[in-house]
CSV table of C-alpha atoms in Angstrom, one decimal:
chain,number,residue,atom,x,y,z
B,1,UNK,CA,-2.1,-0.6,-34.4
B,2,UNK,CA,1.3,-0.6,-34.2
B,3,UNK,CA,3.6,-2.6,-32.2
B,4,UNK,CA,4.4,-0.4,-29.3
B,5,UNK,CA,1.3,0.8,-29.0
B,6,UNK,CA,-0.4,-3.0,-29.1
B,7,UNK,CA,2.5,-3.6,-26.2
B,8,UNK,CA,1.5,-0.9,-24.5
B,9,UNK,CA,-2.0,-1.7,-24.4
B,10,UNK,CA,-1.2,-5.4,-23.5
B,11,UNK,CA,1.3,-4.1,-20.3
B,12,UNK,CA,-2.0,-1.7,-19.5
B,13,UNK,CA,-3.9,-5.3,-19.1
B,14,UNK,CA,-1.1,-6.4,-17.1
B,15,UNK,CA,-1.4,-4.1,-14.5
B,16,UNK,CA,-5.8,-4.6,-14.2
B,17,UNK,CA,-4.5,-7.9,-13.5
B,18,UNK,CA,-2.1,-7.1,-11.0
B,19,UNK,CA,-4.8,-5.2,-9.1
B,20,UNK,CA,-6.8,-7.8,-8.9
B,21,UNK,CA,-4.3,-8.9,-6.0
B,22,UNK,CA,-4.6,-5.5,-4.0
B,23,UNK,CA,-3.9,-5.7,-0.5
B,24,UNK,CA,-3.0,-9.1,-0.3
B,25,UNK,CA,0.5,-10.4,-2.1
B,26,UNK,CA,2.7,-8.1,0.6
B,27,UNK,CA,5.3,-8.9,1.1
B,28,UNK,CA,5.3,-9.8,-2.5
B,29,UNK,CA,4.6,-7.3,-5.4
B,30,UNK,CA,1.4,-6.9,-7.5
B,31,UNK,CA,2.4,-8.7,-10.7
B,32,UNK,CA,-0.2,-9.4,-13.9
B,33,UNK,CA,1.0,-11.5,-16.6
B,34,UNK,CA,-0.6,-11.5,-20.4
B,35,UNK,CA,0.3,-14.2,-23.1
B,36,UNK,CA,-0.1,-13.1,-26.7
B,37,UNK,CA,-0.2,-15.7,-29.8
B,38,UNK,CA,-0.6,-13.5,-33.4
B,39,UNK,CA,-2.1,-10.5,-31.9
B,40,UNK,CA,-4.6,-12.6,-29.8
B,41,UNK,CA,-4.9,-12.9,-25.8
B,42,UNK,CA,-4.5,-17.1,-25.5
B,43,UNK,CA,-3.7,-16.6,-21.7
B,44,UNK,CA,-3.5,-14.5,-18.7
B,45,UNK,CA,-2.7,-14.5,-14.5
B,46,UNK,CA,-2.1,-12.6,-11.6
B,47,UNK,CA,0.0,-13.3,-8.5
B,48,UNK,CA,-3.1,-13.4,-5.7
B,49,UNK,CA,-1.1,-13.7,-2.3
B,50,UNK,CA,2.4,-14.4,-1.0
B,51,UNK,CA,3.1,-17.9,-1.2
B,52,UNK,CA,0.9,-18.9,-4.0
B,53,UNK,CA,1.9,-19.5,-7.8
B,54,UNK,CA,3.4,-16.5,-9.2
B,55,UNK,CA,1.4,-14.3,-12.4
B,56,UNK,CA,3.7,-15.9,-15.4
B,57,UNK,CA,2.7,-19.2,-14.3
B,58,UNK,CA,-0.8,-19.3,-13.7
B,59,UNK,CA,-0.9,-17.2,-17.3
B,60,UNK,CA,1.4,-20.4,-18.9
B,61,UNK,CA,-1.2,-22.8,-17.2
B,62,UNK,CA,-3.9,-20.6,-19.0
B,63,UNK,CA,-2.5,-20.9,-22.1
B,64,UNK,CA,-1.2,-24.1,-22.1
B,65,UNK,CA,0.2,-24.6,-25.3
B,66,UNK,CA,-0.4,-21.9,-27.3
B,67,UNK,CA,2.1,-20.3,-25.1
B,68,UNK,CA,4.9,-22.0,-27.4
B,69,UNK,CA,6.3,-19.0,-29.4
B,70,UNK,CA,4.3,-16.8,-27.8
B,71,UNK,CA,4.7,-13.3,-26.4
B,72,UNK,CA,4.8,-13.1,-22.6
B,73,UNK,CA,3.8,-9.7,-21.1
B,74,UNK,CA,4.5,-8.8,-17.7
B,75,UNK,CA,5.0,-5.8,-15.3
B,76,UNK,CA,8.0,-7.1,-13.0
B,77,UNK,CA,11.3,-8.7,-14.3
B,78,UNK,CA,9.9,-12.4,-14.1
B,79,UNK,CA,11.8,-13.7,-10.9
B,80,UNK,CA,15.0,-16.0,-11.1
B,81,UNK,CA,15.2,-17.7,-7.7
B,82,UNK,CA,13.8,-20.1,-5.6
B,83,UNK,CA,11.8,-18.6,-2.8
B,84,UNK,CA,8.4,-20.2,-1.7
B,85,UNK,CA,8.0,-20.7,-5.3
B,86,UNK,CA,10.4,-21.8,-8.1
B,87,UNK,CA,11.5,-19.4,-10.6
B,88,UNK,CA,9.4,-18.1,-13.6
B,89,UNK,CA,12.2,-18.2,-15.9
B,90,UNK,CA,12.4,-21.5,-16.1
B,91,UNK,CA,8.8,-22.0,-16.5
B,92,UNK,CA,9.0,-19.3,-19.3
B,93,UNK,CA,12.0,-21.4,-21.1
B,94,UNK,CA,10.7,-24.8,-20.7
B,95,UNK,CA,7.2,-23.4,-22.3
B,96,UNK,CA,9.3,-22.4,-25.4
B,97,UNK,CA,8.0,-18.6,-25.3
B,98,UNK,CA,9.7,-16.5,-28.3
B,99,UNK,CA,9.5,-13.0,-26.8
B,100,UNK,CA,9.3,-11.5,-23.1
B,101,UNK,CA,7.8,-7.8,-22.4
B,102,UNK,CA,8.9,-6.0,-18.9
B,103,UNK,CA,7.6,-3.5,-17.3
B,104,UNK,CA,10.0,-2.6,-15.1
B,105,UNK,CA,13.2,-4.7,-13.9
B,106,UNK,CA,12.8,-5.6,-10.1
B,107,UNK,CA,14.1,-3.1,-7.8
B,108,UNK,CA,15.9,-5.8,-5.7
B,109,UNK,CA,19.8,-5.6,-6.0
B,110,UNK,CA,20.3,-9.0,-5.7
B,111,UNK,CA,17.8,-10.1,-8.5
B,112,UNK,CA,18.0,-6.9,-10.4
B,113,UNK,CA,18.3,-7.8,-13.8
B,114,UNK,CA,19.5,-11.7,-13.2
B,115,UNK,CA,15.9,-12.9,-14.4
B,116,UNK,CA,16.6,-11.2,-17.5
B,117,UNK,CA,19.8,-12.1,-18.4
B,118,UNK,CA,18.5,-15.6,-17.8
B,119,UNK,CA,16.0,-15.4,-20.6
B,120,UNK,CA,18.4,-13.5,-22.9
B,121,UNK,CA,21.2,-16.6,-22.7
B,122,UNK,CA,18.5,-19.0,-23.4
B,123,UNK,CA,17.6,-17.1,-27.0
B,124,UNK,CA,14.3,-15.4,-25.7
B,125,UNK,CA,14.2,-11.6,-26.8
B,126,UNK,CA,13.5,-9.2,-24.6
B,127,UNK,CA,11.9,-5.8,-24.5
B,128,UNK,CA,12.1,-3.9,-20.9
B,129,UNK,CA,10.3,-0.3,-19.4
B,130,UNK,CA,7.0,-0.7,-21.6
B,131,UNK,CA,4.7,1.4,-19.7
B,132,UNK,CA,7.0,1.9,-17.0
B,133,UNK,CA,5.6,4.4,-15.0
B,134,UNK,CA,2.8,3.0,-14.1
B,135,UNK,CA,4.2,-0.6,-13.4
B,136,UNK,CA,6.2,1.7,-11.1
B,137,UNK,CA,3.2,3.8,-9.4
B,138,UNK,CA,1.6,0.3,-8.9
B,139,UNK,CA,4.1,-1.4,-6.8
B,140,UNK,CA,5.7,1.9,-4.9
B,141,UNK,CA,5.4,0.3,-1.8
B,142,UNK,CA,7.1,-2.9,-2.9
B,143,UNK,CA,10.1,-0.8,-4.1
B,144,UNK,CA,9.7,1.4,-0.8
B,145,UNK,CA,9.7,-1.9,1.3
B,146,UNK,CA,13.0,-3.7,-1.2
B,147,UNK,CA,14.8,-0.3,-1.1
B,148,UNK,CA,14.4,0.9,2.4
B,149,UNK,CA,13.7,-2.3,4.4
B,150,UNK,CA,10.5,-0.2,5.9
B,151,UNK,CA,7.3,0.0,5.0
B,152,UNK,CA,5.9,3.0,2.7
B,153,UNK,CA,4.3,5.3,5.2
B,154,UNK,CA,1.3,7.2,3.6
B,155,UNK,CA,-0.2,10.3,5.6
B,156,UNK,CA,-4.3,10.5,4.5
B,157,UNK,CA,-6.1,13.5,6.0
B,158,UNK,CA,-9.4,15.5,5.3
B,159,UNK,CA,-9.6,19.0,6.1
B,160,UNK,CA,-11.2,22.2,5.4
B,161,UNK,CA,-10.4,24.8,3.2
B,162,UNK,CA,-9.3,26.9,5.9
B,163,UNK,CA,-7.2,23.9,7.3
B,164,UNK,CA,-9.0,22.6,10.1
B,165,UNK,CA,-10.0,18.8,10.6
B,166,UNK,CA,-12.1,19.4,13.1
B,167,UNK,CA,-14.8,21.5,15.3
B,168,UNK,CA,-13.2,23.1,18.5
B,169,UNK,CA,-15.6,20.5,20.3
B,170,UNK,CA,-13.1,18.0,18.3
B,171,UNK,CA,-16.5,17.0,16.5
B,172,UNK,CA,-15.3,16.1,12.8
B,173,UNK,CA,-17.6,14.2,10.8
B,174,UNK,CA,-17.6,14.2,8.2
B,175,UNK,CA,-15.3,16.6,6.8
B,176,UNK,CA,-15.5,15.2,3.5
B,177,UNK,CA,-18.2,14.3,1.4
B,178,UNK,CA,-19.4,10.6,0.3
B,179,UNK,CA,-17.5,10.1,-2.9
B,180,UNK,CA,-13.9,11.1,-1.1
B,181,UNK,CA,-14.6,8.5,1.9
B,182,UNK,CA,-15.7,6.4,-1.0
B,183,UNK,CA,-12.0,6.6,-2.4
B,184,UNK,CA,-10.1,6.3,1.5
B,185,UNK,CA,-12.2,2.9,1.5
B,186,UNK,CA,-10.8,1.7,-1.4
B,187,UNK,CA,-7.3,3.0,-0.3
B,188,UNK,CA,-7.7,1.2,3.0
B,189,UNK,CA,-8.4,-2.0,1.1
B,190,UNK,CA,-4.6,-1.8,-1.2
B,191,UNK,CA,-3.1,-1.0,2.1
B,192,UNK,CA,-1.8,-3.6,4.4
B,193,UNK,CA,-2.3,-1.8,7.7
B,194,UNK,CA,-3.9,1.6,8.9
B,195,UNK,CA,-2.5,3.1,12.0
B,196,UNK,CA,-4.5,5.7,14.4
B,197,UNK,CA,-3.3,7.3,18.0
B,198,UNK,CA,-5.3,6.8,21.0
B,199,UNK,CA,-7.2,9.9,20.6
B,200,UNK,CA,-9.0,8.7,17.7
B,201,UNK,CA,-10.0,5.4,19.4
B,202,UNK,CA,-11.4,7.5,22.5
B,203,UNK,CA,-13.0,10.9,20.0
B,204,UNK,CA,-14.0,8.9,16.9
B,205,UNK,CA,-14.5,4.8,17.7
B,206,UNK,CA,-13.4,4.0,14.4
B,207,UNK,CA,-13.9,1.0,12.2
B,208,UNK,CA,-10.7,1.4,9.9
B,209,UNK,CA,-12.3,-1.1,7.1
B,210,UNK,CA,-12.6,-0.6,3.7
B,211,UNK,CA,-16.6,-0.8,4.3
B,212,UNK,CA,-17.5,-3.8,1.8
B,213,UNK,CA,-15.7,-1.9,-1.7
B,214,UNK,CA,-14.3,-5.1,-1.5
B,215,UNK,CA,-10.7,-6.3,-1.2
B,216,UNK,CA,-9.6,-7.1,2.3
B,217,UNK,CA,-9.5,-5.3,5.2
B,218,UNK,CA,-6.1,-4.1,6.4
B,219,UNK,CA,-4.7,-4.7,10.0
B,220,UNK,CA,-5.7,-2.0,12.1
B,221,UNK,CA,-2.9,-0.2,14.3
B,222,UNK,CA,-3.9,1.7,17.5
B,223,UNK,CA,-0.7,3.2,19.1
B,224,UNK,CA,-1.1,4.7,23.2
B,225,UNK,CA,1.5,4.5,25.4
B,226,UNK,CA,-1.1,4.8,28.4
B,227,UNK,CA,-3.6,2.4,27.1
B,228,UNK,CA,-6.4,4.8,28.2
B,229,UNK,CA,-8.8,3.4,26.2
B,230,UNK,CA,-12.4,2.6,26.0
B,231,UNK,CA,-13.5,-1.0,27.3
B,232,UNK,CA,-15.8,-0.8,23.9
B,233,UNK,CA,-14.8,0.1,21.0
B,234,UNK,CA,-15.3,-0.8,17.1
B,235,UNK,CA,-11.2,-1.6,16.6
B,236,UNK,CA,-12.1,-4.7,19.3
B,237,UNK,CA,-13.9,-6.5,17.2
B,238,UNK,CA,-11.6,-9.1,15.4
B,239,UNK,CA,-14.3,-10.9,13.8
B,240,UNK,CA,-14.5,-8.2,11.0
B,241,UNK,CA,-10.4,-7.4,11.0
B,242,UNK,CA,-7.4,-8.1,12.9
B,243,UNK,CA,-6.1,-5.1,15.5
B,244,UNK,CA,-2.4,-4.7,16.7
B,245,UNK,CA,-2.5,-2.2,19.7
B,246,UNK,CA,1.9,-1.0,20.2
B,247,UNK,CA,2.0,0.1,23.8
B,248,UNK,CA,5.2,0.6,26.5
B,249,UNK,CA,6.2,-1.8,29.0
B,250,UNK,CA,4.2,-2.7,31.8
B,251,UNK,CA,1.2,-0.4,30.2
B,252,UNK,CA,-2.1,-0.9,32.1
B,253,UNK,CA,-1.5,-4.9,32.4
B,254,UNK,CA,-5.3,-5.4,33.4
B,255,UNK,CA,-6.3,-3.5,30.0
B,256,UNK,CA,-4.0,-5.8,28.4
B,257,UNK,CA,-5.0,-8.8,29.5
B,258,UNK,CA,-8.4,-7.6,28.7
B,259,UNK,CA,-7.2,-7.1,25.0
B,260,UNK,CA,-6.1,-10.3,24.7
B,261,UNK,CA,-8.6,-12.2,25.8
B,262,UNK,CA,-10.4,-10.5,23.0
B,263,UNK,CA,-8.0,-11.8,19.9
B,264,UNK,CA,-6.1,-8.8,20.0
B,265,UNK,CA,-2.3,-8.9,19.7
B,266,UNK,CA,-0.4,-6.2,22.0
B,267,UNK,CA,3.1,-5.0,21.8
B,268,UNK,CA,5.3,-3.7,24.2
B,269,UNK,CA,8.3,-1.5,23.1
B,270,UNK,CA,10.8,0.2,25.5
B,271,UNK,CA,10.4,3.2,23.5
B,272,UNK,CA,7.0,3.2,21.5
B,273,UNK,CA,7.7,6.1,18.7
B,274,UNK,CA,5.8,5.7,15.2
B,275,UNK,CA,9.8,4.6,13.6
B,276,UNK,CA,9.8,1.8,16.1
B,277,UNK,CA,6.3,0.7,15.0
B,278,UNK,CA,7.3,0.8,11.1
B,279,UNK,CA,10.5,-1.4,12.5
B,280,UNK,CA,8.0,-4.2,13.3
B,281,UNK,CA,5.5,-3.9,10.5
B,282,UNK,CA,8.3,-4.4,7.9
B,283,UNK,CA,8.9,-7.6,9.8
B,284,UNK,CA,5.0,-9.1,9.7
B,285,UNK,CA,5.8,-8.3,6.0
B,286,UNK,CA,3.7,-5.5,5.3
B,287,UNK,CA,5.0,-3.1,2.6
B,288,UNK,CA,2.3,-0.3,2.9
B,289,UNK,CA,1.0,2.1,6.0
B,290,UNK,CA,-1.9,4.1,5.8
B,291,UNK,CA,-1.4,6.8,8.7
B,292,UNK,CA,-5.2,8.2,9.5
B,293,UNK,CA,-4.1,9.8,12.9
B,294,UNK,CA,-4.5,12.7,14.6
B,295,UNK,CA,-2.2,16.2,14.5
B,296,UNK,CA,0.3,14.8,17.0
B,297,UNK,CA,1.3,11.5,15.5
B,298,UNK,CA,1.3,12.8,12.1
B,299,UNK,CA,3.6,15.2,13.5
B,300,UNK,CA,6.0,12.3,15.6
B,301,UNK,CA,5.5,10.2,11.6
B,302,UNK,CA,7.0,13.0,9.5
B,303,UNK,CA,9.8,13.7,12.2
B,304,UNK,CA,10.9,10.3,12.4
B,305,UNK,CA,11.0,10.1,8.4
B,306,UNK,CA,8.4,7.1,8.1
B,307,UNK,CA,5.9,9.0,5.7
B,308,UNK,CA,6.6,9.3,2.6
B,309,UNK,CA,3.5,10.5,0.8
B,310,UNK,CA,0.8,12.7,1.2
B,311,UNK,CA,-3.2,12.3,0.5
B,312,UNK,CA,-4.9,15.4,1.6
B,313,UNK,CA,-8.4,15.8,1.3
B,314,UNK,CA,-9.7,19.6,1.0
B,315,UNK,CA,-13.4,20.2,1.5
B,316,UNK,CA,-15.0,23.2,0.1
B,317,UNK,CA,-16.1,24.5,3.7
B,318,UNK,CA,-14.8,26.7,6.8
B,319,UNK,CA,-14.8,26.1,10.0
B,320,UNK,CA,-13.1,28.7,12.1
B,321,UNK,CA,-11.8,28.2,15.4
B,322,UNK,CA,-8.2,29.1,17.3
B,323,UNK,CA,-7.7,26.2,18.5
B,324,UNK,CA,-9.6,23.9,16.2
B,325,UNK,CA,-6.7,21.5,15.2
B,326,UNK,CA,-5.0,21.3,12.3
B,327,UNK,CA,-3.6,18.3,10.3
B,328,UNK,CA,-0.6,18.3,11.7
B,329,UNK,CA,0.6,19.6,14.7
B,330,UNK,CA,3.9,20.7,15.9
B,331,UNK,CA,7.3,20.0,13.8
B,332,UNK,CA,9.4,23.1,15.6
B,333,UNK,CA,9.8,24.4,12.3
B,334,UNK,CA,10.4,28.5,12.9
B,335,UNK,CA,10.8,29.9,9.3
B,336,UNK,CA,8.6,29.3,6.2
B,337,UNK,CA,11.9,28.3,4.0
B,338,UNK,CA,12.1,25.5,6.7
B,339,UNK,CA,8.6,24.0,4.9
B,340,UNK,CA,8.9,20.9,3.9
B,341,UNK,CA,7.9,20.6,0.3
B,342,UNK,CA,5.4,18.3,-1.4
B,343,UNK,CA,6.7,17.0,-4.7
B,344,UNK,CA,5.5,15.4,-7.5
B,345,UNK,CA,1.8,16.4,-6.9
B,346,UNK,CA,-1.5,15.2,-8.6
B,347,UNK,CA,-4.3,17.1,-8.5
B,348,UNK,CA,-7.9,15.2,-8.7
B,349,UNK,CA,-11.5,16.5,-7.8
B,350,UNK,CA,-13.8,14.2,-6.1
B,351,UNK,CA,-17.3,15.8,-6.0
B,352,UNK,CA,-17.1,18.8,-4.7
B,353,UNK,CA,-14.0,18.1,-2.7
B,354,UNK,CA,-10.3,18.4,-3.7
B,355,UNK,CA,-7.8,16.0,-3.2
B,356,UNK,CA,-4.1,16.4,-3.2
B,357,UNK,CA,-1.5,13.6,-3.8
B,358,UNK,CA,2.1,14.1,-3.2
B,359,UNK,CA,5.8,12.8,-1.7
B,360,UNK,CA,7.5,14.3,1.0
C-alpha cells in the first residue's frame, strides 16, 4: 500500500472515532485522532463531550511513548488555544511527534490555520485535506454553527409517492417502513435537538428519541404560541429526555406553571418565529436542528432561512386526498422558476422506501 492510500485509510479510522462522540461534543466538533509508529496503530482517541480532553490527547496518552517520532492522524487542524482545555499543539510538540495528518483546517477565522503554523515552526511536517470530504460531511454542523453563528437547521420528512404525509383524517403512521424510522432514530441521536409545532404534540404524541440505537437522546423542541396542549403527553416526560417548549408572553400561565412543575423549561419570546428559536439554541450551544414538524412550520423554517438541508423520505405508496397535507405548506411562491432548488443531492434506498438527501 502506498502512502496516500495508507493515510487515507488511517484518516478513514479517524472519522469512526469521531463518531463515536455523536451527539454529544456540540458545541465542540467530532474529532478522532490515530497515532501511527512504522506502519502500526500504537495509539488512538476521540473527543467524547465538550469540556473533556480533546482526541490528540487522549490518542498521546494511549500511545504514550511510542508517540515520539510518530505520525499523528487527525480530522480537524489540532487546536492552538486555550479554551476549557489547553492546546493540542503543544501536547503534540512536547510528545516529539515527527509528522502531523489533517483533515481539514478548522473553519474558525480566528484559529484557521494558526494550529498549523504552530507545528510547522517547531520542525513537525505537515500534510493537510487527506480525506477531506468526508472530515467535512462529518462536522457540517460545526462549520454551519462557526460560520453562521446559528445552528444547522435540517428539514426530515416522510411522504408518499404522491406527496402526501398524511390521511385526510391527518392519520399518518407510518408512512414509512421499519428500516427508514430505523435511520431517523439514529439521525435523532447525532442531532442535538429535534423541534415539532403544536399540532404534532396534540395529532401524534410523540416521543422524539432515538428509541435505544444508542447515542443520546436529543432535547426535544415543541414550539405553540397558544400552549394548547394536552395535560398528557410523551414530550412531558423528562426522565427519558429533556423538553424545551418556546411560547409568547403571558401564554396560558396555568399551563405553564404546570410545565414547570414537571422539569420542563419554557420560553417566552415577544415574537416566537422558528429564526428566533434557532437565535437561542445557538446560545445553549447546540450546532444541529432536526426539524420533524408539520407543513406550516416547515413552511415559517424555510422562509426564515434556518434550514439548510433536506431529508425526504419517499414511500412507495399513494394516498389520495385534496386536502391531505403535504410536506410543506405555503411559501407564496406563484411560478415554478420561483422553486427553490435542492442541490447537491444523494440518493439512497432504504427497503422499499427512497430517501432523498440534499441543501437548500
Amino acid at each position: 500500500m502506498n502512502q496516500l492510500d495508507f493515510d487515507r485509510k488511517i484518516m478513514q479510522r479517524c472519522l469512526q472515532l469521531a463518531q463515536q462522540g455523536l451527539g454529544q461534543t456540540s458545541p465542540n466538533p467530532l474529532v478522532g485522532s490515530v497515532i501511527v509508529q512504522n506502519w502500526k496503530i500504537v495509539g488512538e482517541g476521540f473527543h467524547p463531550k465538550a469540556g473533556s480532553s480533546h482526541a490528540e490527547i487522549l490518542a498521546l496518552q494511549n500511545a504514550q511513548e511510542k508517540a515520539k517520532e510518530a505520525t499523528v492522524y487527525v480530522n480537524l487542524e489540532p487546536c492552538n488555544h486555550y479554551g476549557r482545555t489547553p492546546p493540542c499543539t503543544e501536547a503534540l510538540i512536547k510528545a516529539g511527534v515527527k509528522k502531523v495528518v489533517i483533515g481539514m483546517v478548522d473553519p474558525n477565522p480566528l484559529v484557521s490555520g494558526k494550529g498549523i503554523e504552530k507545528l510547522k515552526q517547531s520542525g513537525i511536517e505537515v500534510v493537510i485535506g487527506v480525506e477531506e470530504a468526508a472530515c467535512r460531511q462529518l462536522n457540517e454542523a460545526f462549520i454551519h454553527r462557526v460560520l453562521y453563528q446559528k445552528p444547522l437547521g435540517i428539514l426530515k420528512y416522510a411522504m408518499t409517492l404522491d406527496g402526501k404525509i398524511a390521511a385526510t383524517t391527518g392519520h399518518s403512521t407510518w408512512v414509512t417502513g421499519k428500516s427508514s424510522r430505523r435511520l431517523v432514530h439514529q439521525v435523532r441521536a447525532a442531532c442535538d435537538a429535534v423541534v415539532v409545532g403544536g399540532n404534532t404534540v396534540r395529532q401524534d404524541n410523540p416521543n422524539l428519541t432515538t428509541h435505544q440505537v444508542g447515542g443520546s437522546n436529543p432535547l426535544r423542541v415543541v414550539m405553540s404560541r397558544s400552549l394548547d396542549l394536552p395535560l398528557q403527553a410523551n414530550l412531558w416526560q423528562t426522565d427519558i429526555a429533556p423538553t424545551l417548549v418556546f411560547t409568547e408572553i403571558n401564554s396560558n400561565p396555568m399551563f405553564q406553571e404546570k410545565l414547570s412543575h414537571q422539569g420542563i423549561e419554557v420560553i417566552e419570546l415577544t415574537s416566537l418565529t422558528p429564526l428566533e428559536v434557532m437565535k437561542v439554541l445557538y446560545q445553549k450551544e447546540i450546532s444541529s436542528v432536526l426539524w420533524e414538524c408539520g407543513e406550516t412550520l416547515a413552511a415559517h423554517a424555510i422562509a426564515d432561512g434556518v434550514i439548510q438541508k433536506i431529508m425526504a423520505f419517499i414511500a412507495p405508496k399513494i394516498i389520495g386526498g385534496l386536502t391531505s397535507p403535504s410536506p410543506i405548506g405555503e411559501l407564496g411562491l406563484k411560478q415554478m422558476t420561483e422553486a427553490l432548488e435542492i442541490q447537491k443531492i444523494t440518493l439512497s434506498q432504504i427497503d422499499q422506501d427512497i430517501l432523498v438527501e440534499g441543501y437548500l
